[in-house]
Amino acid sequence: MSAPVSHFAPVARFLHWLMAVMVIAMLFIGAGMAASVSERHEWLLNLHKPLGIAILLLVVVRLFVRFSTRQPGLPADLPAVQVLAARMSHLLLYGLMFCLPIVGWAMISAAGDPVMLSSSLQLPGIVPASPGTFAFLRKAHTYLAYLLFFTVLLHLAAALFHGWIRRDGVLQSMVRGKD
Amino acid sequence: MVDQLPPVRPAKPPLSPTSVMLRLAGIGVVVVVMAGAFYYVNGTLDSQRLRPKTLVNALEHNNGVYPGYRRNHAKGICVVGYFQSNGNAQGLSRAQVFEDGRTPVVGRFALPSGNPYAPDSSVPIRSLALRFTEANGQQWRTGMNSMPVFAVGTPEAFYQMLQAGAPDPATGKPRPGAMPGFFAAHPESAPFLQWVKTAKPSASFATESYNGINAFYLVNAAGQRQAVRWGVVPEGQDAPGATAPDDADYLEQDLTRRLAAGPLKWQLNLTLAEAGDPVNDASKAWPAGRKVINAGTLVLQQAEQQNSGECRDINYDPLILPRGIEPSDDPLLAARSAAYASSYLRRTSEVDQLSQEKRP
């Protein structure tokens, strides 16, 4: 058995920070477009759809990277409740990054709208048109997005707690490293 | 894999209690700033911003809430048919709908009010929304009205107009003087008011012309853009009736009767803007004499009840456009798109409450 690693693999770190920017941008784009009647609404919507599909593709790549590279462990002295919180929040982050684009895609399908990523790039519908299904998915999209935003905030606060207060190398493991 | 112990790190000197507090406060600041930015962007901390729900709430406030119905243009009837393109607009737009041939259409005639039981004679305006489904799966949706221009040019002015039309709690009717006051403060509404002066509630949907009002760009295969306004003009149908019958629901009966005798046809016209014509202001007409392209014939064959017909679940969002048609920078377009989405979510959530009967 090889020695434990202290940092995430470079490809994992790259995907983490790239997707961090994309997901946070996506959350702000979504919140802004849903609250705007100006041209911004349309402009943001046209950004939101292709960016969402890009995140969906990247999260699949990222899961593959996660299971094919070695992860640094959590510090041995970390209280069990924090270990559990770390595990659950990571599971939630992956789950939401994967589900939100699919729910968005499905809700456009359920509205009977063409799923257009640009003026000519069209994706197939993934659920049949149905008003009840649309209403459910559209609300789910909002609630799940808020859940993702608060999970990201928690993740950020926890990372800073590790980096600034515990100073236990957890934040460093995603920031830099030679391996 | 995840549980391996990390390598031994050099021990760091412990933080003083003050330092811990400062660092915790730092984390708190980061979280609060990010959450604050988010709640500003979503409008919660920006109460002045006109949001889609503000517009739809105002419509509900003025008209009442009728679960399952559109929050505006609530009274209507579904129609199905097709568009027969003559190919004349192919040089202007690469959209498949303008190639020679047929494109299926699901449409909806309606009255402009949020009350699905409004008498047909209550307003002179009639509307026609259309969804063209191209063979390539792309769609063109448009909502047109019988007036040639809109009363206002911006969503903010539209909201103020809705506020002027809000019922006074004491009387249940708009405050006297509120609407005239609004129009006096909005001289851009003059062309619309001029039209209203002479417009009479028509006795038939079939005898009306319907205008897209907002401008769009047609884009051809070479990438050339031409600003246009579109509309449909009735073909070979009798002249508009001067007076409407007294019955509250004559439009639907008239439409059904006419369709039983044969399809109804409209010519689809594209009016081409010239340099200097306002493409971002739906309250301004374009000068007479602009070149008009006849792009083909809209043929409506059959009517369906709006509570069960195919148009029920269609959001006639004017920004659902196929390749070859692009929005102009008319600010009403994004506002319509955003507000329709809010109305659509409300009514699709209530679709089970929608009566299959004509009246509750």
Coordinates of C-alpha atoms in Angstrom, one line a residue:
Chain A
M1 CA 0.0 0.0 0.0
S2 CA 1.3 3.4 -1.0
A3 CA 1.8 6.3 1.4
P4 CA -1.2 8.5 2.2
V5 CA -1.6 11.6 0.1
S6 CA -1.8 15.0 1.6
H7 CA -3.3 16.8 -1.4
F8 CA -6.0 16.2 -4.0
A9 CA -4.7 15.3 -7.5
P10 CA -4.0 18.3 -9.7
V11 CA -6.9 17.3 -12.1
A12 CA -9.3 17.1 -9.1
R13 CA -8.2 20.5 -7.8
F14 CA -8.6 22.0 -11.3
L15 CA -12.1 20.6 -11.6
H16 CA -13.0 21.7 -8.1
W17 CA -12.0 25.3 -8.7
L18 CA -13.4 25.5 -12.2
M19 CA -16.7 24.1 -11.1
A20 CA -16.7 26.3 -7.9
V21 CA -16.7 29.4 -10.2
M22 CA -19.2 27.9 -12.6
V23 CA -21.7 26.8 -9.8
I24 CA -21.5 30.0 -7.9
A25 CA -22.0 32.0 -11.2
M26 CA -24.9 29.7 -12.1
L27 CA -26.6 30.3 -8.7
F28 CA -26.3 34.0 -9.1
I29 CA -27.4 33.9 -12.7
G30 CA -30.5 31.8 -11.8
A31 CA -31.5 34.0 -8.9
G32 CA -31.0 37.2 -11.0
M33 CA -32.9 36.1 -14.1
A34 CA -35.9 34.8 -12.1
A35 CA -36.1 38.2 -10.5
S36 CA -35.7 40.4 -13.5
V37 CA -38.1 41.7 -16.2
S38 CA -35.3 43.6 -18.1
E39 CA -33.3 42.4 -21.0
R40 CA -31.0 40.9 -18.4
H41 CA -33.6 38.2 -18.0
E42 CA -33.1 37.0 -21.5
W43 CA -29.4 37.4 -21.5
L44 CA -29.0 35.5 -18.3
L45 CA -31.4 32.7 -19.4
N46 CA -29.3 32.2 -22.6
L47 CA -26.2 31.8 -20.4
H48 CA -28.0 29.7 -17.8
K49 CA -29.0 26.8 -20.1
P50 CA -25.6 26.0 -21.8
L51 CA -23.7 26.6 -18.5
G52 CA -26.0 24.1 -16.7
I53 CA -25.4 21.4 -19.3
A54 CA -21.6 22.1 -19.0
I55 CA -21.8 21.6 -15.3
L56 CA -23.7 18.4 -15.8
L57 CA -21.0 17.1 -18.1
L58 CA -18.2 18.2 -15.8
V59 CA -19.8 16.6 -12.7
V60 CA -19.7 13.3 -14.5
V61 CA -16.0 13.8 -15.3
R62 CA -15.5 14.8 -11.8
L63 CA -17.1 11.8 -10.3
F64 CA -14.9 9.6 -12.5
V65 CA -11.8 11.6 -11.3
R66 CA -13.0 11.3 -7.7
F67 CA -13.1 7.5 -7.9
S68 CA -9.9 7.1 -9.9
T69 CA -7.6 9.3 -7.9
R70 CA -6.6 9.2 -4.3
Q71 CA -8.1 11.5 -1.8
P72 CA -6.3 13.0 1.2
G73 CA -8.0 11.8 4.5
L74 CA -9.6 14.0 7.1
P75 CA -7.4 14.7 10.2
A76 CA -7.5 11.9 12.7
D77 CA -8.4 14.3 15.5
L78 CA -11.5 15.7 13.7
P79 CA -14.6 15.2 15.9
A80 CA -16.9 12.5 14.5
V81 CA -19.8 14.9 14.1
Q82 CA -17.6 17.1 11.8
V83 CA -16.5 14.0 9.9
L84 CA -20.2 13.1 9.4
A85 CA -21.0 16.7 8.4
A86 CA -18.2 16.7 5.8
R87 CA -19.3 13.4 4.3
M88 CA -23.0 14.4 4.1
S89 CA -22.3 17.8 2.7
H90 CA -20.0 16.5 0.0
L91 CA -22.6 13.9 -0.9
L92 CA -25.2 16.7 -1.1
L93 CA -23.0 18.9 -3.2
Y94 CA -22.4 16.1 -5.8
G95 CA -26.0 15.1 -5.7
L96 CA -27.2 18.7 -6.3
M97 CA -24.7 19.5 -9.0
F98 CA -25.9 16.4 -10.8
C99 CA -29.6 16.8 -10.2
L100 CA -30.1 20.6 -10.8
P101 CA -29.2 20.6 -14.5
I102 CA -31.3 17.5 -15.0
V103 CA -34.3 19.0 -13.2
G104 CA -33.9 22.2 -15.3
W105 CA -33.7 20.2 -18.5
A106 CA -36.7 18.1 -17.5
M107 CA -38.8 21.1 -16.5
I108 CA -38.3 22.8 -19.9
S109 CA -39.2 19.5 -21.5
A110 CA -42.4 19.2 -19.3
A111 CA -43.4 22.7 -20.4
G112 CA -43.4 21.5 -24.0
D113 CA -40.7 24.1 -24.8
P114 CA -37.9 23.2 -27.2
V115 CA -34.7 22.7 -25.1
M116 CA -32.4 25.2 -26.9
L117 CA -28.8 25.7 -25.8
S118 CA -28.3 28.3 -28.5
S119 CA -30.2 29.6 -31.4
S120 CA -29.8 26.3 -33.2
L121 CA -28.3 23.7 -30.7
Q122 CA -31.3 21.7 -29.5
L123 CA -31.4 18.9 -26.9
P124 CA -34.2 16.3 -26.9
G125 CA -37.0 16.6 -24.3
I126 CA -36.4 14.1 -21.4
V127 CA -39.9 14.0 -20.0
P128 CA -43.3 14.3 -21.8
A129 CA -45.1 17.6 -21.7
S130 CA -47.3 17.9 -18.7
P131 CA -48.4 20.9 -16.7
G132 CA -48.4 19.1 -13.3
T133 CA -44.9 17.7 -13.9
F134 CA -43.7 21.1 -15.0
A135 CA -45.0 22.9 -11.9
F136 CA -43.4 20.3 -9.7
L137 CA -40.1 20.4 -11.4
R138 CA -40.0 24.2 -11.7
K139 CA -40.5 24.5 -7.9
A140 CA -38.1 21.7 -7.2
H141 CA -35.5 23.6 -9.4
T142 CA -35.8 26.7 -7.1
Y143 CA -35.8 24.8 -3.8
L144 CA -32.9 22.6 -4.8
A145 CA -31.0 25.7 -6.0
Y146 CA -31.4 27.4 -2.6
L147 CA -30.3 24.1 -0.9
L148 CA -27.2 24.1 -3.1
F149 CA -26.5 27.8 -2.3
F150 CA -26.7 27.1 1.4
T151 CA -24.6 23.9 1.1
V152 CA -22.0 25.9 -0.8
L153 CA -22.0 28.5 1.9
L154 CA -21.6 25.9 4.6
H155 CA -18.8 24.2 2.6
L156 CA -17.0 27.6 2.2
A157 CA -17.4 28.4 5.9
A158 CA -16.1 24.9 6.9
A159 CA -13.1 25.2 4.5
L160 CA -12.2 28.6 6.1
F161 CA -12.7 27.1 9.5
H162 CA -10.2 24.3 8.6
G163 CA -7.8 26.9 7.0
W164 CA -7.9 29.7 9.5
I165 CA -8.8 28.2 12.8
R166 CA -8.0 24.5 12.9
R167 CA -5.1 25.0 10.4
D168 CA -5.1 21.2 9.8
G169 CA -4.2 21.0 6.1
V170 CA -7.7 20.3 4.9
L171 CA -8.0 23.6 3.0
Q172 CA -4.4 23.3 1.8
S173 CA -5.2 19.9 0.4
M174 CA -7.5 21.6 -2.2
V175 CA -5.4 24.8 -2.7
R176 CA -1.9 23.5 -3.5
G177 CA 0.3 20.5 -3.4
K178 CA 3.1 18.8 -5.4
D179 CA 1.5 15.4 -5.9
Chain B
M1 CA -8.9 5.6 0.5
V2 CA -10.6 8.6 2.1
D3 CA -9.7 7.5 5.7
Q4 CA -6.0 7.4 5.4
L5 CA -4.2 9.5 7.9
P6 CA -2.5 12.5 6.5
P7 CA 1.2 12.9 6.9
V8 CA 2.4 14.4 10.1
R9 CA 2.5 18.2 9.8
P10 CA 4.6 20.4 11.9
A11 CA 2.6 21.6 14.9
K12 CA 1.5 25.2 14.8
P13 CA 1.4 27.5 17.8
P14 CA -2.1 27.7 19.2
L15 CA -4.2 30.8 18.4
S16 CA -5.0 33.3 21.2
P17 CA -8.7 33.5 22.1
T18 CA -8.8 37.0 20.5
S19 CA -7.3 35.6 17.3
V20 CA -9.9 32.8 17.2
M21 CA -12.7 35.3 17.6
L22 CA -11.3 37.5 14.9
R23 CA -10.9 34.6 12.5
L24 CA -14.4 33.4 13.3
A25 CA -15.7 36.9 12.6
G26 CA -13.8 36.8 9.3
I27 CA -15.6 33.6 8.3
G28 CA -18.9 35.2 9.3
V29 CA -18.2 38.3 7.2
V30 CA -17.4 36.1 4.1
V31 CA -20.7 34.2 4.6
V32 CA -22.8 37.3 5.2
V33 CA -21.3 39.1 2.2
M34 CA -22.0 36.2 -0.1
A35 CA -25.5 35.6 1.2
G36 CA -26.2 39.3 1.1
A37 CA -25.1 39.5 -2.5
F38 CA -27.3 36.6 -3.4
Y39 CA -30.3 38.1 -1.7
Y40 CA -29.7 41.3 -3.5
V41 CA -29.5 39.6 -6.9
N42 CA -32.7 37.6 -6.2
G43 CA -34.5 40.9 -5.5
T44 CA -35.2 40.4 -1.8
L45 CA -32.9 43.2 -0.7
D46 CA -33.8 45.4 -3.7
S47 CA -37.4 46.3 -3.1
Q48 CA -37.5 48.9 -5.9
R49 CA -36.8 46.4 -8.7
L50 CA -39.7 45.4 -10.9
R51 CA -39.8 41.6 -10.8
P52 CA -41.9 39.2 -12.9
K53 CA -44.0 38.4 -9.9
T54 CA -44.6 42.1 -9.2
L55 CA -46.3 42.4 -12.6
V56 CA -48.3 39.2 -12.2
N57 CA -49.3 40.1 -8.6
A58 CA -50.6 43.4 -10.0
L59 CA -52.6 41.6 -12.7
E60 CA -54.1 39.3 -10.0
H61 CA -54.8 42.3 -7.8
N62 CA -56.7 44.1 -10.6
N63 CA -58.6 41.1 -12.0
G64 CA -58.9 38.6 -9.1
V65 CA -57.4 35.1 -9.1
Y66 CA -59.0 32.4 -11.2
P67 CA -57.1 29.2 -10.4
G68 CA -55.7 27.4 -13.5
Y69 CA -56.3 30.3 -15.9
R70 CA -53.8 32.6 -17.4
R71 CA -53.3 35.8 -15.3
N72 CA -53.9 37.9 -18.4
H73 CA -55.9 37.1 -21.5
A74 CA -57.7 34.6 -19.4
K75 CA -60.7 34.1 -21.6
G76 CA -60.0 32.3 -24.8
I77 CA -60.4 29.4 -27.1
C78 CA -57.9 27.0 -28.6
V79 CA -57.5 26.6 -32.4
V80 CA -55.5 24.2 -34.5
G81 CA -54.4 24.4 -38.1
Y82 CA -51.3 25.1 -40.1
F83 CA -49.2 27.8 -41.8
Q84 CA -48.8 27.4 -45.5
S85 CA -45.6 29.2 -46.4
N86 CA -45.2 30.6 -50.0
G87 CA -41.5 30.9 -49.6
N88 CA -41.5 34.7 -50.1
A89 CA -39.7 35.3 -46.8
Q90 CA -36.9 32.8 -47.3
G91 CA -34.5 35.5 -48.5
L92 CA -35.1 37.3 -45.2
S93 CA -35.0 34.5 -42.7
R94 CA -33.5 31.0 -42.6
A95 CA -36.3 29.8 -40.3
Q96 CA -37.7 26.5 -41.6
V97 CA -41.2 28.0 -41.1
F98 CA -40.6 30.3 -44.1
E99 CA -39.5 27.6 -46.5
D100 CA -42.2 26.5 -49.0
G101 CA -44.5 24.1 -47.2
R102 CA -46.7 23.6 -44.2
T103 CA -46.0 24.1 -40.5
P104 CA -48.5 22.9 -37.9
V105 CA -49.9 25.6 -35.7
V106 CA -51.7 25.5 -32.3
G107 CA -53.2 28.9 -31.5
R108 CA -55.5 30.7 -29.1
F109 CA -57.9 33.5 -29.5
A110 CA -58.5 35.5 -26.3
L111 CA -59.6 38.7 -24.7
P112 CA -57.1 40.9 -22.8
S113 CA -58.2 40.7 -19.2
G114 CA -57.3 38.4 -16.3
N115 CA -61.0 37.5 -15.9
P116 CA -62.0 34.3 -17.8
Y117 CA -65.7 35.3 -17.5
A118 CA -65.4 38.9 -18.8
P119 CA -68.2 39.7 -21.4
D120 CA -66.9 39.6 -24.9
S121 CA -68.1 43.2 -25.4
S122 CA -66.2 44.5 -22.4
V123 CA -63.1 45.5 -24.5
P124 CA -62.4 46.3 -28.1
I125 CA -59.2 44.3 -28.1
R126 CA -59.0 40.7 -29.3
S127 CA -55.8 38.6 -29.3
L128 CA -54.4 35.7 -31.2
A129 CA -51.4 33.7 -30.0
L130 CA -49.7 31.1 -32.2
R131 CA -47.2 28.3 -31.8
F132 CA -45.6 27.1 -35.0
T133 CA -43.7 23.8 -34.7
E134 CA -41.0 23.4 -37.3
A135 CA -40.1 19.9 -38.6
N136 CA -36.7 20.4 -36.9
G137 CA -38.3 20.7 -33.5
Q138 CA -37.7 24.4 -33.1
Q139 CA -40.7 26.6 -32.4
W140 CA -41.9 30.1 -33.1
R141 CA -44.4 31.4 -30.6
T142 CA -46.0 34.8 -30.8
G143 CA -48.8 36.7 -29.1
M144 CA -50.6 39.2 -31.3
N145 CA -53.3 41.8 -30.6
S146 CA -55.9 43.6 -32.7
M147 CA -54.5 47.1 -31.9
P148 CA -51.6 48.4 -34.0
V149 CA -49.4 49.7 -31.1
F150 CA -49.1 49.0 -27.4
A151 CA -50.2 51.7 -24.9
V152 CA -46.7 52.0 -23.4
G153 CA -43.1 51.2 -24.4
T154 CA -41.5 49.9 -21.2
P155 CA -42.4 47.4 -18.5
E156 CA -42.1 50.1 -15.9
A157 CA -44.8 52.2 -17.6
F158 CA -46.9 49.0 -18.0
Y159 CA -46.7 48.4 -14.3
Q160 CA -47.7 52.0 -13.6
M161 CA -50.7 51.5 -15.9
L162 CA -51.7 48.4 -14.0
Q163 CA -51.4 50.4 -10.7
A164 CA -53.6 53.1 -12.2
G165 CA -56.2 50.4 -13.0
A166 CA -56.1 48.9 -9.6
P167 CA -59.5 48.7 -7.8
D168 CA -60.1 51.1 -5.0
P169 CA -60.8 49.0 -1.9
A170 CA -63.8 51.2 -1.1
T171 CA -65.6 50.9 -4.4
G172 CA -64.1 47.9 -6.1
K173 CA -63.5 50.0 -9.1
P174 CA -60.4 51.9 -10.3
R175 CA -60.1 55.3 -8.7
P176 CA -61.7 58.0 -10.9
G177 CA -59.1 60.0 -12.6
A178 CA -56.3 57.4 -12.1
M179 CA -56.3 56.1 -15.6
P180 CA -56.7 59.5 -17.3
G181 CA -53.9 60.7 -15.0
F182 CA -51.7 57.9 -16.1
F183 CA -52.3 58.6 -19.8
A184 CA -51.7 62.3 -19.3
A185 CA -48.4 61.5 -17.8
H186 CA -47.6 59.1 -20.6
P187 CA -47.9 60.9 -23.9
E188 CA -46.4 57.8 -25.7
S189 CA -49.9 56.2 -25.2
A190 CA -51.5 58.7 -27.7
P191 CA -51.4 56.4 -30.8
F192 CA -53.0 53.6 -28.7
L193 CA -55.7 55.9 -27.4
Q194 CA -56.3 57.2 -30.9
W195 CA -57.0 53.6 -31.9
V196 CA -59.2 52.9 -28.9
K197 CA -61.4 55.9 -29.8
T198 CA -62.5 54.3 -33.0
A199 CA -62.3 50.6 -32.1
K200 CA -65.5 48.7 -31.4
P201 CA -65.7 45.2 -29.8
S202 CA -65.9 43.1 -32.9
A203 CA -68.6 40.4 -33.3
S204 CA -66.0 37.8 -34.5
F205 CA -62.5 36.7 -33.9
A206 CA -62.4 35.8 -37.6
T207 CA -62.8 39.3 -39.0
E208 CA -59.9 40.8 -37.0
S209 CA -56.3 41.6 -38.0
Y210 CA -53.8 40.7 -35.3
N211 CA -50.5 42.6 -34.9
G212 CA -47.3 41.3 -33.3
I213 CA -46.6 44.9 -32.2
N214 CA -43.1 44.2 -30.9
A215 CA -40.3 44.2 -33.5
F216 CA -38.0 41.3 -34.2
Y217 CA -35.1 40.6 -36.5
L218 CA -35.3 38.1 -39.3
V219 CA -31.8 36.6 -40.1
N220 CA -31.1 35.0 -43.4
A221 CA -28.6 32.3 -44.3
A222 CA -26.0 35.0 -45.0
G223 CA -26.4 36.4 -41.5
Q224 CA -28.1 39.6 -42.7
R225 CA -30.6 41.1 -40.2
Q226 CA -33.8 42.8 -41.1
A227 CA -36.1 44.4 -38.4
V228 CA -39.7 43.5 -39.0
R229 CA -43.1 43.6 -37.3
W230 CA -45.5 40.8 -38.2
G231 CA -49.2 40.4 -38.3
V232 CA -52.0 38.5 -39.8
V233 CA -54.8 39.9 -41.9
P234 CA -58.1 38.0 -42.5
E235 CA -58.5 36.6 -46.0
G236 CA -61.9 36.6 -47.8
Q237 CA -63.8 37.0 -44.6
D238 CA -66.7 39.5 -44.2
A239 CA -66.0 42.9 -42.9
P240 CA -65.8 43.5 -39.1
G241 CA -69.2 43.8 -37.6
A242 CA -69.9 47.4 -36.4
T243 CA -71.7 46.3 -33.2
A244 CA -71.3 43.3 -31.1
P245 CA -74.3 41.2 -29.9
D246 CA -75.4 41.6 -26.3
D247 CA -74.6 38.0 -25.3
A248 CA -71.5 37.7 -23.2
D249 CA -70.0 34.7 -25.0
Y250 CA -70.7 35.3 -28.6
L251 CA -67.1 35.1 -29.9
E252 CA -66.7 31.4 -29.2
Q253 CA -70.1 30.6 -30.7
D254 CA -69.3 32.6 -33.8
L255 CA -65.9 31.0 -34.2
T256 CA -67.3 27.5 -33.8
R257 CA -70.0 28.2 -36.3
R258 CA -67.6 29.6 -38.9
L259 CA -65.1 26.7 -38.5
A260 CA -68.0 24.2 -38.9
A261 CA -68.5 25.8 -42.4
G262 CA -64.8 25.6 -43.3
P263 CA -61.3 26.7 -42.4
L264 CA -60.5 30.3 -41.6
K265 CA -57.6 32.0 -43.3
W266 CA -55.3 34.9 -42.6
Q267 CA -52.4 36.2 -44.6
L268 CA -49.1 36.5 -42.6
N269 CA -47.5 39.8 -43.3
L270 CA -44.0 40.9 -42.5
T271 CA -43.5 44.7 -42.4
L272 CA -39.9 45.7 -43.1
A273 CA -38.4 48.5 -41.0
E274 CA -36.4 51.2 -42.7
A275 CA -33.5 53.0 -41.2
G276 CA -34.7 55.2 -38.3
D277 CA -37.9 53.2 -37.6
P278 CA -38.2 52.5 -33.9
V279 CA -37.6 48.8 -33.3
N280 CA -37.4 49.1 -29.5
D281 CA -40.6 50.9 -28.8
A282 CA -43.9 49.1 -29.2
S283 CA -45.9 52.3 -28.5
K284 CA -44.7 53.9 -31.8
A285 CA -46.2 53.0 -35.2
W286 CA -43.9 52.8 -38.2
P287 CA -44.7 55.2 -41.0
A288 CA -47.1 54.1 -43.7
G289 CA -45.7 52.8 -46.9
R290 CA -43.2 50.4 -45.5
K291 CA -42.6 47.3 -47.7
V292 CA -44.8 44.4 -46.7
I293 CA -43.9 40.8 -47.5
N294 CA -46.7 38.3 -47.7
A295 CA -45.1 35.2 -46.2
G296 CA -48.0 32.8 -46.6
T297 CA -51.4 31.8 -45.2
L298 CA -52.4 30.9 -41.7
V299 CA -55.2 28.3 -41.9
L300 CA -57.2 27.5 -38.8
Q301 CA -59.3 24.4 -39.1
Q302 CA -60.7 23.5 -35.7
A303 CA -61.5 25.0 -32.3
E304 CA -61.0 23.4 -28.9
Q305 CA -62.2 24.3 -25.4
Q306 CA -59.4 26.2 -23.7
N307 CA -59.7 24.1 -20.5
S308 CA -58.9 20.9 -22.3
G309 CA -57.5 21.9 -25.7
E310 CA -53.9 21.7 -26.8
C311 CA -53.3 25.4 -26.2
R312 CA -54.0 25.2 -22.5
D313 CA -50.5 24.1 -21.6
I314 CA -48.7 26.4 -24.0
N315 CA -46.9 29.4 -22.6
Y316 CA -47.0 31.8 -25.6
D317 CA -43.7 33.2 -24.6
P318 CA -42.7 35.7 -27.4
L319 CA -39.0 34.8 -27.0
I320 CA -39.4 31.2 -28.0
L321 CA -38.1 31.7 -31.5
P322 CA -36.6 29.4 -34.1
R323 CA -33.2 30.0 -35.7
G324 CA -33.7 32.8 -38.2
I325 CA -35.9 34.9 -36.0
E326 CA -34.3 37.0 -33.2
P327 CA -35.6 39.4 -30.6
S328 CA -35.2 43.1 -31.0
D329 CA -34.1 45.2 -28.0
D330 CA -37.7 46.1 -27.3
P331 CA -37.8 46.0 -23.5
L332 CA -41.3 44.7 -23.5
L333 CA -40.2 41.4 -25.0
A334 CA -38.1 40.3 -22.0
A335 CA -40.7 41.6 -19.6
R336 CA -43.5 39.6 -21.4
S337 CA -41.3 36.5 -21.4
A338 CA -40.5 36.8 -17.7
A339 CA -44.0 37.6 -16.6
Y340 CA -45.5 34.9 -18.7
A341 CA -43.2 32.4 -17.0
S342 CA -44.5 33.5 -13.6
S343 CA -48.1 33.2 -14.7
Y344 CA -47.4 29.8 -16.3
L345 CA -46.0 28.4 -13.1
R346 CA -49.0 29.7 -11.1
R347 CA -51.5 28.2 -13.5
T348 CA -49.8 24.9 -14.1
S349 CA -49.7 24.4 -10.3
E350 CA -53.4 24.8 -10.3
V351 CA -54.3 22.8 -13.4
D352 CA -56.3 20.3 -11.3
Q353 CA -58.5 23.1 -10.1
L354 CA -59.4 24.1 -13.6
S355 CA -63.0 23.4 -14.3
Q356 CA -63.8 21.5 -17.5
E357 CA -67.1 23.4 -17.6
K358 CA -67.3 26.7 -19.3
R359 CA -68.4 28.4 -16.0
P360 CA -68.0 27.2 -12.4

